[in-house]
Coordinates of C-alpha atoms in Angstrom, one line a residue:
X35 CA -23.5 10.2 3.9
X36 CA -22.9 6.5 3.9
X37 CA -19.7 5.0 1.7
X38 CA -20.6 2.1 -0.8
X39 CA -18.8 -1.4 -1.3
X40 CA -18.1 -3.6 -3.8
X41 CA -21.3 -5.1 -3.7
X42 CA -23.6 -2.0 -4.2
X43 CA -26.4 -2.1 -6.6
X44 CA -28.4 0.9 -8.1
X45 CA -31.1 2.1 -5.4
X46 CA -34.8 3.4 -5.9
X47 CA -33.5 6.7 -5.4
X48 CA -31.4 6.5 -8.4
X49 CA -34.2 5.6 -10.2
X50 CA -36.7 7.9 -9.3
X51 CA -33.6 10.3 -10.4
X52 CA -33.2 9.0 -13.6
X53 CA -37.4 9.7 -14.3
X54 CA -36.8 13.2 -14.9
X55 CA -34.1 12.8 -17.7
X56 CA -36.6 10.5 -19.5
X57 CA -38.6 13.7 -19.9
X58 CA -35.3 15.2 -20.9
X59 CA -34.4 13.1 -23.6
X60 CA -37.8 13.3 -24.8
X61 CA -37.4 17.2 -24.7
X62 CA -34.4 17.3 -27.0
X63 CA -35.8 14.6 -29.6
X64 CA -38.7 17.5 -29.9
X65 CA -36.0 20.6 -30.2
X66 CA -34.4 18.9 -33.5
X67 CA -38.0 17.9 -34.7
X68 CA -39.3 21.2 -34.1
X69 CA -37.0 22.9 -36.7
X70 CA -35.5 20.4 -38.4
X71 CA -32.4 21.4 -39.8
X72 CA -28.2 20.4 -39.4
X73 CA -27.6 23.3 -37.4
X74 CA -31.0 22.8 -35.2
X75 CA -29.6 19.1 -35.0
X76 CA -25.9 20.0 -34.1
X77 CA -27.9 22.2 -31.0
X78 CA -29.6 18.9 -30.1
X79 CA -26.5 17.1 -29.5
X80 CA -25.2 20.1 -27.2
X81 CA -28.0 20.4 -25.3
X82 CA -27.8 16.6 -24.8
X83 CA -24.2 16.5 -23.9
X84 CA -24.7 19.2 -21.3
X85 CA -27.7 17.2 -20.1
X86 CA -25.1 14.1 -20.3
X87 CA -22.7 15.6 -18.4
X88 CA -25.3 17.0 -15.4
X89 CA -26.4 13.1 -15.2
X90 CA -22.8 11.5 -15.1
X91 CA -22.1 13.5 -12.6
X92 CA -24.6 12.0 -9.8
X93 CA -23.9 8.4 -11.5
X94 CA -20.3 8.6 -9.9
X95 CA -21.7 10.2 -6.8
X96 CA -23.9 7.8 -6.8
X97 CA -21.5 4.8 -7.1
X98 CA -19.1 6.2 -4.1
X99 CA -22.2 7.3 -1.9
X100 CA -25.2 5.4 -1.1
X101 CA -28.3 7.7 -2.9
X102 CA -31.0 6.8 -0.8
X103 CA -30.0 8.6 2.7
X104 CA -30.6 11.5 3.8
X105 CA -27.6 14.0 2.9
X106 CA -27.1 12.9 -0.5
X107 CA -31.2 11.5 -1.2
X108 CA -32.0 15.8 -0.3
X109 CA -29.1 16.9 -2.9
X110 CA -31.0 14.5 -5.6
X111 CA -33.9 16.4 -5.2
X112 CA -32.5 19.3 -5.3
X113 CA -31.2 18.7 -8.3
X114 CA -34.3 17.0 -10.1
X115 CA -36.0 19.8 -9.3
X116 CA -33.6 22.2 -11.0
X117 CA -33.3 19.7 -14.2
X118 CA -37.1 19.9 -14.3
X119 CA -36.8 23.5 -15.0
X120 CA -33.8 22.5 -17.7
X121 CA -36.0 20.4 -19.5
X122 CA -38.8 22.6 -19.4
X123 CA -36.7 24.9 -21.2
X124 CA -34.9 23.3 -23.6
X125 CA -37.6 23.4 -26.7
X126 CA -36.9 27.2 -26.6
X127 CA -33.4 27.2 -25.3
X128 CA -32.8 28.2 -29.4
X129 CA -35.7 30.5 -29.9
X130 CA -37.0 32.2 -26.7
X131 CA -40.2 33.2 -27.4
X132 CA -41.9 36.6 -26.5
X133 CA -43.3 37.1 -22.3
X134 CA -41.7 35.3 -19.6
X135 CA -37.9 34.7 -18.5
X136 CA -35.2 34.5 -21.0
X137 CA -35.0 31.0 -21.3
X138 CA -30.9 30.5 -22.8
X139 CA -29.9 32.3 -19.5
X140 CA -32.5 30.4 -17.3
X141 CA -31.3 26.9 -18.9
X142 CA -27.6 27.8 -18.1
X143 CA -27.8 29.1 -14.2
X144 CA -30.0 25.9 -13.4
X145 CA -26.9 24.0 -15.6
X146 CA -24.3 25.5 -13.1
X147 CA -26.5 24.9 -10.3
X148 CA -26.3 21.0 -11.2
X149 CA -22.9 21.2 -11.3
X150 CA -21.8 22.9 -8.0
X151 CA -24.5 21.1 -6.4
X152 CA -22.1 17.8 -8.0
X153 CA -19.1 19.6 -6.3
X154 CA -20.0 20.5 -3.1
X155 CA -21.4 17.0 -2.5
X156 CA -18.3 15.5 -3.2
X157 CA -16.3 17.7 -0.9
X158 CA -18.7 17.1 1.9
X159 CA -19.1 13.5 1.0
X160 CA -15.1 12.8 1.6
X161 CA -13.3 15.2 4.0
X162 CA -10.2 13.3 4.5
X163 CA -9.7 12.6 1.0
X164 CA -7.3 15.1 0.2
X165 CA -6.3 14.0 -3.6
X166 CA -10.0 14.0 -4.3
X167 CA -9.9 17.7 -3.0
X168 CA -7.1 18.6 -4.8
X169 CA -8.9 17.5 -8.1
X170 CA -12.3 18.8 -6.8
X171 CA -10.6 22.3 -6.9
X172 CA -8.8 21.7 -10.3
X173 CA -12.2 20.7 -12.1
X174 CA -13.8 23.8 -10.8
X175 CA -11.5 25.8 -12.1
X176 CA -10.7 24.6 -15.7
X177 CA -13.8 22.4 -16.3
X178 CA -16.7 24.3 -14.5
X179 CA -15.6 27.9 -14.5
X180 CA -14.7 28.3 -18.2
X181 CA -17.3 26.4 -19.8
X182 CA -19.9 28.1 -17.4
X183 CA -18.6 31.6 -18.4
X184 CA -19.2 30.2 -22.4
X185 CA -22.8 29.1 -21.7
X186 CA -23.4 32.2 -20.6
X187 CA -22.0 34.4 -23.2
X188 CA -23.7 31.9 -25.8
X189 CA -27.2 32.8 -23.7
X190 CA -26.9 36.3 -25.1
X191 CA -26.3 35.5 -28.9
X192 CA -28.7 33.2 -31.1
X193 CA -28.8 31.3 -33.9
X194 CA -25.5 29.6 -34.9
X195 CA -23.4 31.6 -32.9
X196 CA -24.6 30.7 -30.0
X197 CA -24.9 26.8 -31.0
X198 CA -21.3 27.2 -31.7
X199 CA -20.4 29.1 -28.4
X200 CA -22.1 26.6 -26.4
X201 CA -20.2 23.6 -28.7
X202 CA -17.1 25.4 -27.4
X203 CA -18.4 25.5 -24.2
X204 CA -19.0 21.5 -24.4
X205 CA -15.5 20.8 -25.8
X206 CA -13.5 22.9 -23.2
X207 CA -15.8 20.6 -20.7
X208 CA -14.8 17.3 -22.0
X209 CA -11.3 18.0 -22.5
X210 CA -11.1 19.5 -19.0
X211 CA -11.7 16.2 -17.6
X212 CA -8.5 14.8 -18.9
X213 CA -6.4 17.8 -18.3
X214 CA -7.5 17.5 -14.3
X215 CA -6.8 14.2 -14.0
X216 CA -8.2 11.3 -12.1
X217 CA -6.6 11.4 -9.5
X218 CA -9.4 10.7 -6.5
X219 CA -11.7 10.2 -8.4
X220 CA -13.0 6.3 -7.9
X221 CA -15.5 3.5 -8.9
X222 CA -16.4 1.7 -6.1
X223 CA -18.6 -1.0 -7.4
X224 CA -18.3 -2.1 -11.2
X225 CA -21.7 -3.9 -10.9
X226 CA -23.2 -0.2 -10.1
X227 CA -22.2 1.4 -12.6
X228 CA -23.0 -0.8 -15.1
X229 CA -26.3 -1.0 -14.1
X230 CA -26.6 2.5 -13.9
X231 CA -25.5 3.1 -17.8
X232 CA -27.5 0.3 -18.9
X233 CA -30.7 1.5 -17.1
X234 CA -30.0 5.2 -18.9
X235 CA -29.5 3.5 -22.4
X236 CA -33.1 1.7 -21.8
X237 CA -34.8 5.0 -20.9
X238 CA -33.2 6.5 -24.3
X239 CA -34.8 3.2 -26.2
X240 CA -38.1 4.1 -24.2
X241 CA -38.3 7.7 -25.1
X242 CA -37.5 6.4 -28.8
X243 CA -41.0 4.1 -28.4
X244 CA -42.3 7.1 -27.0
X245 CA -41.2 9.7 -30.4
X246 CA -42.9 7.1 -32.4
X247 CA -46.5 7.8 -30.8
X248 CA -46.3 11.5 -31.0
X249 CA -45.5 11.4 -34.8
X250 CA -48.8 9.6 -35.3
X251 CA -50.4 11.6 -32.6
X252 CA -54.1 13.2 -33.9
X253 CA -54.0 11.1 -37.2
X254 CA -55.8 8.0 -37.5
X255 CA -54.9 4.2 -36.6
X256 CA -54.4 2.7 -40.1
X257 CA -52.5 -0.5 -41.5
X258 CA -49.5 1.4 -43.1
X259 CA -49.3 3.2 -39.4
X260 CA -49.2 -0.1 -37.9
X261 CA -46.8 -1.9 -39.7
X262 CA -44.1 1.1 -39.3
X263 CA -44.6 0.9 -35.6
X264 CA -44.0 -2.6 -35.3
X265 CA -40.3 -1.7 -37.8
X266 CA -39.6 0.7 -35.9
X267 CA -39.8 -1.5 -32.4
X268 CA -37.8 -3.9 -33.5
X269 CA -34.8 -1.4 -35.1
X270 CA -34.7 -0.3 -31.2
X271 CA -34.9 -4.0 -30.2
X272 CA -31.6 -4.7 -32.6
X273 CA -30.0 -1.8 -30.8
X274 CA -31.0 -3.1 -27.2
X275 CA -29.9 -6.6 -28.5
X276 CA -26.4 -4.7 -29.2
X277 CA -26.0 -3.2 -26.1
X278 CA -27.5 -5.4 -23.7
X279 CA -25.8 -9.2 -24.8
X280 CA -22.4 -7.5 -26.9
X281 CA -21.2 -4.5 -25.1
X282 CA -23.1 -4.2 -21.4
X283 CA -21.5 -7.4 -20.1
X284 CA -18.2 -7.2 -22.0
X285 CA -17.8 -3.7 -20.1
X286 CA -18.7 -4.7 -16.6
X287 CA -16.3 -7.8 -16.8
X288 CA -13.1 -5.7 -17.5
X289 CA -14.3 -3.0 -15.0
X290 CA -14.2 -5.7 -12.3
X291 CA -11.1 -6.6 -13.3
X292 CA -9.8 -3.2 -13.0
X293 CA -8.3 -1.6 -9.6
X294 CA -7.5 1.7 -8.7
X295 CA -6.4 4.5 -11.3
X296 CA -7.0 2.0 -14.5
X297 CA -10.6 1.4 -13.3
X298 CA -11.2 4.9 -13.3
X299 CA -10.0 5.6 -16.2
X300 CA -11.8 2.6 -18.2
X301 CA -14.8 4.0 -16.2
X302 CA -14.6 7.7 -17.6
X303 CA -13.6 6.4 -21.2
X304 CA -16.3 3.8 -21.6
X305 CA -19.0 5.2 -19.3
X306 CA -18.9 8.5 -19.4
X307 CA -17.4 9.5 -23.3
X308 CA -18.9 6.6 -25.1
X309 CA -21.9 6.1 -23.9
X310 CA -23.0 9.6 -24.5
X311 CA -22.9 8.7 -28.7
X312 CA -25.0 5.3 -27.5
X313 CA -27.6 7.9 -26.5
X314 CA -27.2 10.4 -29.1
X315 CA -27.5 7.7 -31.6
X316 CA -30.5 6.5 -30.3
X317 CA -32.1 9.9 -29.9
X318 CA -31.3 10.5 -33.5
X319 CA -33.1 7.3 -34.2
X320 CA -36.3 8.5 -32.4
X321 CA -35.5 11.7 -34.6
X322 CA -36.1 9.9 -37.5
X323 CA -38.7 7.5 -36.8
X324 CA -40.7 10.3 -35.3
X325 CA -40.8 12.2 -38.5
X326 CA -41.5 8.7 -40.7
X327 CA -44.6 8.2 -38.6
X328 CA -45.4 11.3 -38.6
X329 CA -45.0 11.2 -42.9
X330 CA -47.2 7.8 -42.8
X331 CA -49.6 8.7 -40.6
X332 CA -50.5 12.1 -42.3
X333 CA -52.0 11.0 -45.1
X334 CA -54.0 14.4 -46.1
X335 CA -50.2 15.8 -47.0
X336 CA -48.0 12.9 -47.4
X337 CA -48.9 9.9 -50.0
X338 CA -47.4 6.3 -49.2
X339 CA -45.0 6.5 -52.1
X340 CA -43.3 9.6 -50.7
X341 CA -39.6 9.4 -49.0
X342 CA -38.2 11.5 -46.5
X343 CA -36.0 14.4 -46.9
X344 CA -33.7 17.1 -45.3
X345 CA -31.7 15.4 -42.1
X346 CA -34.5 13.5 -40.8
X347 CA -34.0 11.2 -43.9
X348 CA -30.0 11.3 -42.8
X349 CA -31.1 10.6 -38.7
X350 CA -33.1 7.4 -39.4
X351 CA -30.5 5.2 -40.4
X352 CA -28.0 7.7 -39.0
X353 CA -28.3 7.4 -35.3
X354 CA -28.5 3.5 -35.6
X355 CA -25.1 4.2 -37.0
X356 CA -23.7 6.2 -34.7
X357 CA -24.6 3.5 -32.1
X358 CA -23.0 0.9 -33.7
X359 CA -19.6 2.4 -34.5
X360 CA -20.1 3.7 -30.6
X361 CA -20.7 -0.1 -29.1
X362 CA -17.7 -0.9 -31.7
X363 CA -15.6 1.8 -30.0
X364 CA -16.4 0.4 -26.3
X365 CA -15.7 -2.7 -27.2
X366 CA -12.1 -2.3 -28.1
X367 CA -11.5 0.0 -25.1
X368 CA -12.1 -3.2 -23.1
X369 CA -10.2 -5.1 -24.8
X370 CA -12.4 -7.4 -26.9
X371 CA -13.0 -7.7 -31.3
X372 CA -16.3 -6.1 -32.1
X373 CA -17.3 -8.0 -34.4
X374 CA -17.0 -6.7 -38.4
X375 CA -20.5 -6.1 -38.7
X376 CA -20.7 -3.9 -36.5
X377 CA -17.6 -2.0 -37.5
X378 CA -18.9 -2.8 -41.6
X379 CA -22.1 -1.8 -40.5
X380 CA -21.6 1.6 -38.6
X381 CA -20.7 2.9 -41.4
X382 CA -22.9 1.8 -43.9
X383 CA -25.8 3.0 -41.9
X384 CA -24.5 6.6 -41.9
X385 CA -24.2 6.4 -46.0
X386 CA -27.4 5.0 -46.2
X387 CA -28.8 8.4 -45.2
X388 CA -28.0 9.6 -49.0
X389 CA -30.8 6.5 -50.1
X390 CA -33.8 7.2 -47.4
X391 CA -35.4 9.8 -49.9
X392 CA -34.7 7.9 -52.7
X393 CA -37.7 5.5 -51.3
X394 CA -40.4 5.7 -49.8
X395 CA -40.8 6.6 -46.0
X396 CA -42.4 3.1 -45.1
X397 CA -40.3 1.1 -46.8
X398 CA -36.9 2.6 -45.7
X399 CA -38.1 2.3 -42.3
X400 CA -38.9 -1.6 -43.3
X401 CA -35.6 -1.7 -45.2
X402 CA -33.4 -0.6 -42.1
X403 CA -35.2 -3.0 -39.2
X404 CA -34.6 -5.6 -41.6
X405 CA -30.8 -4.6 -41.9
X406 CA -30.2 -3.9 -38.4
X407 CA -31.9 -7.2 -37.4
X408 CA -29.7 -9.4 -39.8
X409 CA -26.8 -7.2 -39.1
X410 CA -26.8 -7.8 -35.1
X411 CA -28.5 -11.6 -34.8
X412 CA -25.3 -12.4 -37.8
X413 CA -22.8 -10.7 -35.5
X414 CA -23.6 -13.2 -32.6
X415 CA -22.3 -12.2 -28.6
X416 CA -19.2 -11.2 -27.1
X417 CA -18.8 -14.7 -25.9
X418 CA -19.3 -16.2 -29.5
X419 CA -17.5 -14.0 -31.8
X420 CA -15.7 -11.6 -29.7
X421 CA -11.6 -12.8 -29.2
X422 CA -10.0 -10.9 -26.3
X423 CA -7.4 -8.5 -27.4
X424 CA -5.7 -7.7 -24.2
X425 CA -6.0 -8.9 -20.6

């Protein structure tokens, strides 16, 4: 395996990578749709921040490792190959049906495959390292083991005991990180890694565009259809507009900035904990403009005048919500004022979920591009509104 320098930059192998969780992402927008319920929802976001976690993973590989040769380029497809079967399962991960394997358990070995293919690649990939070892050995036994030995005890159960097994499983994860420390752990090129979270946040805003077709899927092309398509591309524009020219660059600067230990650390923080409620907010955006084509579309059930209701109603404006407050959150971790909108309108947008079905579906969908375009064009840039807080 071949170290990488300052200088490295995201590879095609990355990328053909990264194709598989755009299937993925899809897979859990169609879970939550599927039954759509809080509990069904709260079972989204697990399944997504195990899927998270399985793609951080190979992004820090990735960053210390060059993707594209031989030893670690065989490992990715090893491990596309097992995620394929993830995401094949997760629309049934909560229901197995009747016939076939039992799909919980099958979900959670290929899980644990992911993640001692992660570990053994790192111990091969640095043999003289011996603090990376040392922390190697620590996060397989209190951030692998346990969790692992959760999943599968929550594969037995169903319903919401086993959403709340696996949330345990999730949290005993996440904390484990910080309990093992960083200590070997490194980030070898800032420009990377940015690159690589920004490129995962556009294949969430693609699988959003993609949500909106299959809501209108089998109905026919009409006027109301069209205009609610056009809303909702440019509610994901406003959210690409928030990421891409306040928080991506904002990030990257203070990452180069960084050395040693405090680069790691901003890395896990802002990389690998906040981004993953970017993406959940943006899936739960595709939630909810899924279902509101879906409601304009189907005319033979749904009239024009009619709102949305249950937590698809709550996910529309919700997610964009979550997003916000998220990009807020990053940006004071490196240092700089998000701007009040964003930290006025975070939470605004997760109130507004008590108005959606108070209207009707089309025009809360109009209302909220509107709001989220004024919102992040009246915010301005990093560069124009943003004071540094610390060096």
């Amino acid at each position: 395996m071949i170290a990488t320098g300052e200088d490295h930059r995201v590879t095609p192998a990355e990328l053909f990578f990264d194709l598989v969780f755009v299937y993925a992402i899809t897979q859990v927008t169609a879970l939550m749709a599927d039954d759509p319920s809080a509990l069904r929802m709260l079972g989204g976001m697990v399944v997504l921040a195990l899927l998270w976690w399985c793609w951080c993973c190979f992004a820090w590989l990735g960053n210390v490792v060059r993707a594209d040769t031989g030893g670690l380029f065989s490992v990715l497809l090893a491990v596309m190959a097992v995620l394929m079967i993830v995401s094949l399962a997760v629309p049934e991960v909560y229901a197995d049906g009747e016939g076939g394997l039992h799909v919980p358990l099958v979900f959670v070995l290929c899980y644990g495959a992911v993640r001692l293919l992660h570990l053994l690649s790192y111990w091969v990939s640095s043999p003289d390292d011996a603090a990376l070892r040392s922390t190697l050995r620590r996060t397989a036994l209190l951030s692998v083991a346990p969790p692992f030995v959760l999943l599968l005890a929550g594969s037995t159960l169903s319903g919401a005991a086993q959403v709340l097994v696996w949330l345990a499983a999730v949290a005993v994860d996440y904390v484990g990180i910080y309990v093992t420390g960083s200590s070997g752990w490194r980030v070898s090129s800032p420009g990377h890694f940015a690159e690589r979270h920004g490129l995962i946040v556009m294949i969430a805003l693609g699988e959003s565009i993609i949500a909106m077709g299959f809501g209108m899927r089998g109905f026919p092309l009409s006027g109301p259809v069209l205009i609610a398509s056009v809303a909702g591309l440019l509610l994901l524009a406003g959210l690409w507009r928030v990421y891409f020219r306040m928080v991506n660059e904002a990030a990257e600067h203070r990452l180069t900035a960084l050395r040693d230990g405090a680069r790691t650390a901003l890395g896990r923080d802002v990389y690998t904990f906040l981004h993953l409620p970017l993406v959940a907010g943006i899936v739960l955006t595709s939630l909810g403009e899924k279902a509101a084509l879906h409601h304009i579309a189907d005319e033979h059930h749904y009239g024009l005048s009619e709102p949305l209701h249950g937590i698809v109603a709550w996910a529309l404006p919700g997610g964009a919500g979550v997003f916000l407050l998220a990009a807020a959150a990053i940006l004071l971790r490196v240092g700089r004022r998000p701007s009040p909108l964003l930290l006025v309108g975070g939470p605004a947008l997760l109130a507004a979920g008590a108005l959606v079905p108070l209207v009707p579906a089309l025009a809360a969908l109009l209302l909220l591009a509107a709001g989220v375009t004024v919102l992040v064009f009246a915010g301005g840039g990093p560069r124009e509104r943003h004071g540094v807080v610390a060096a």
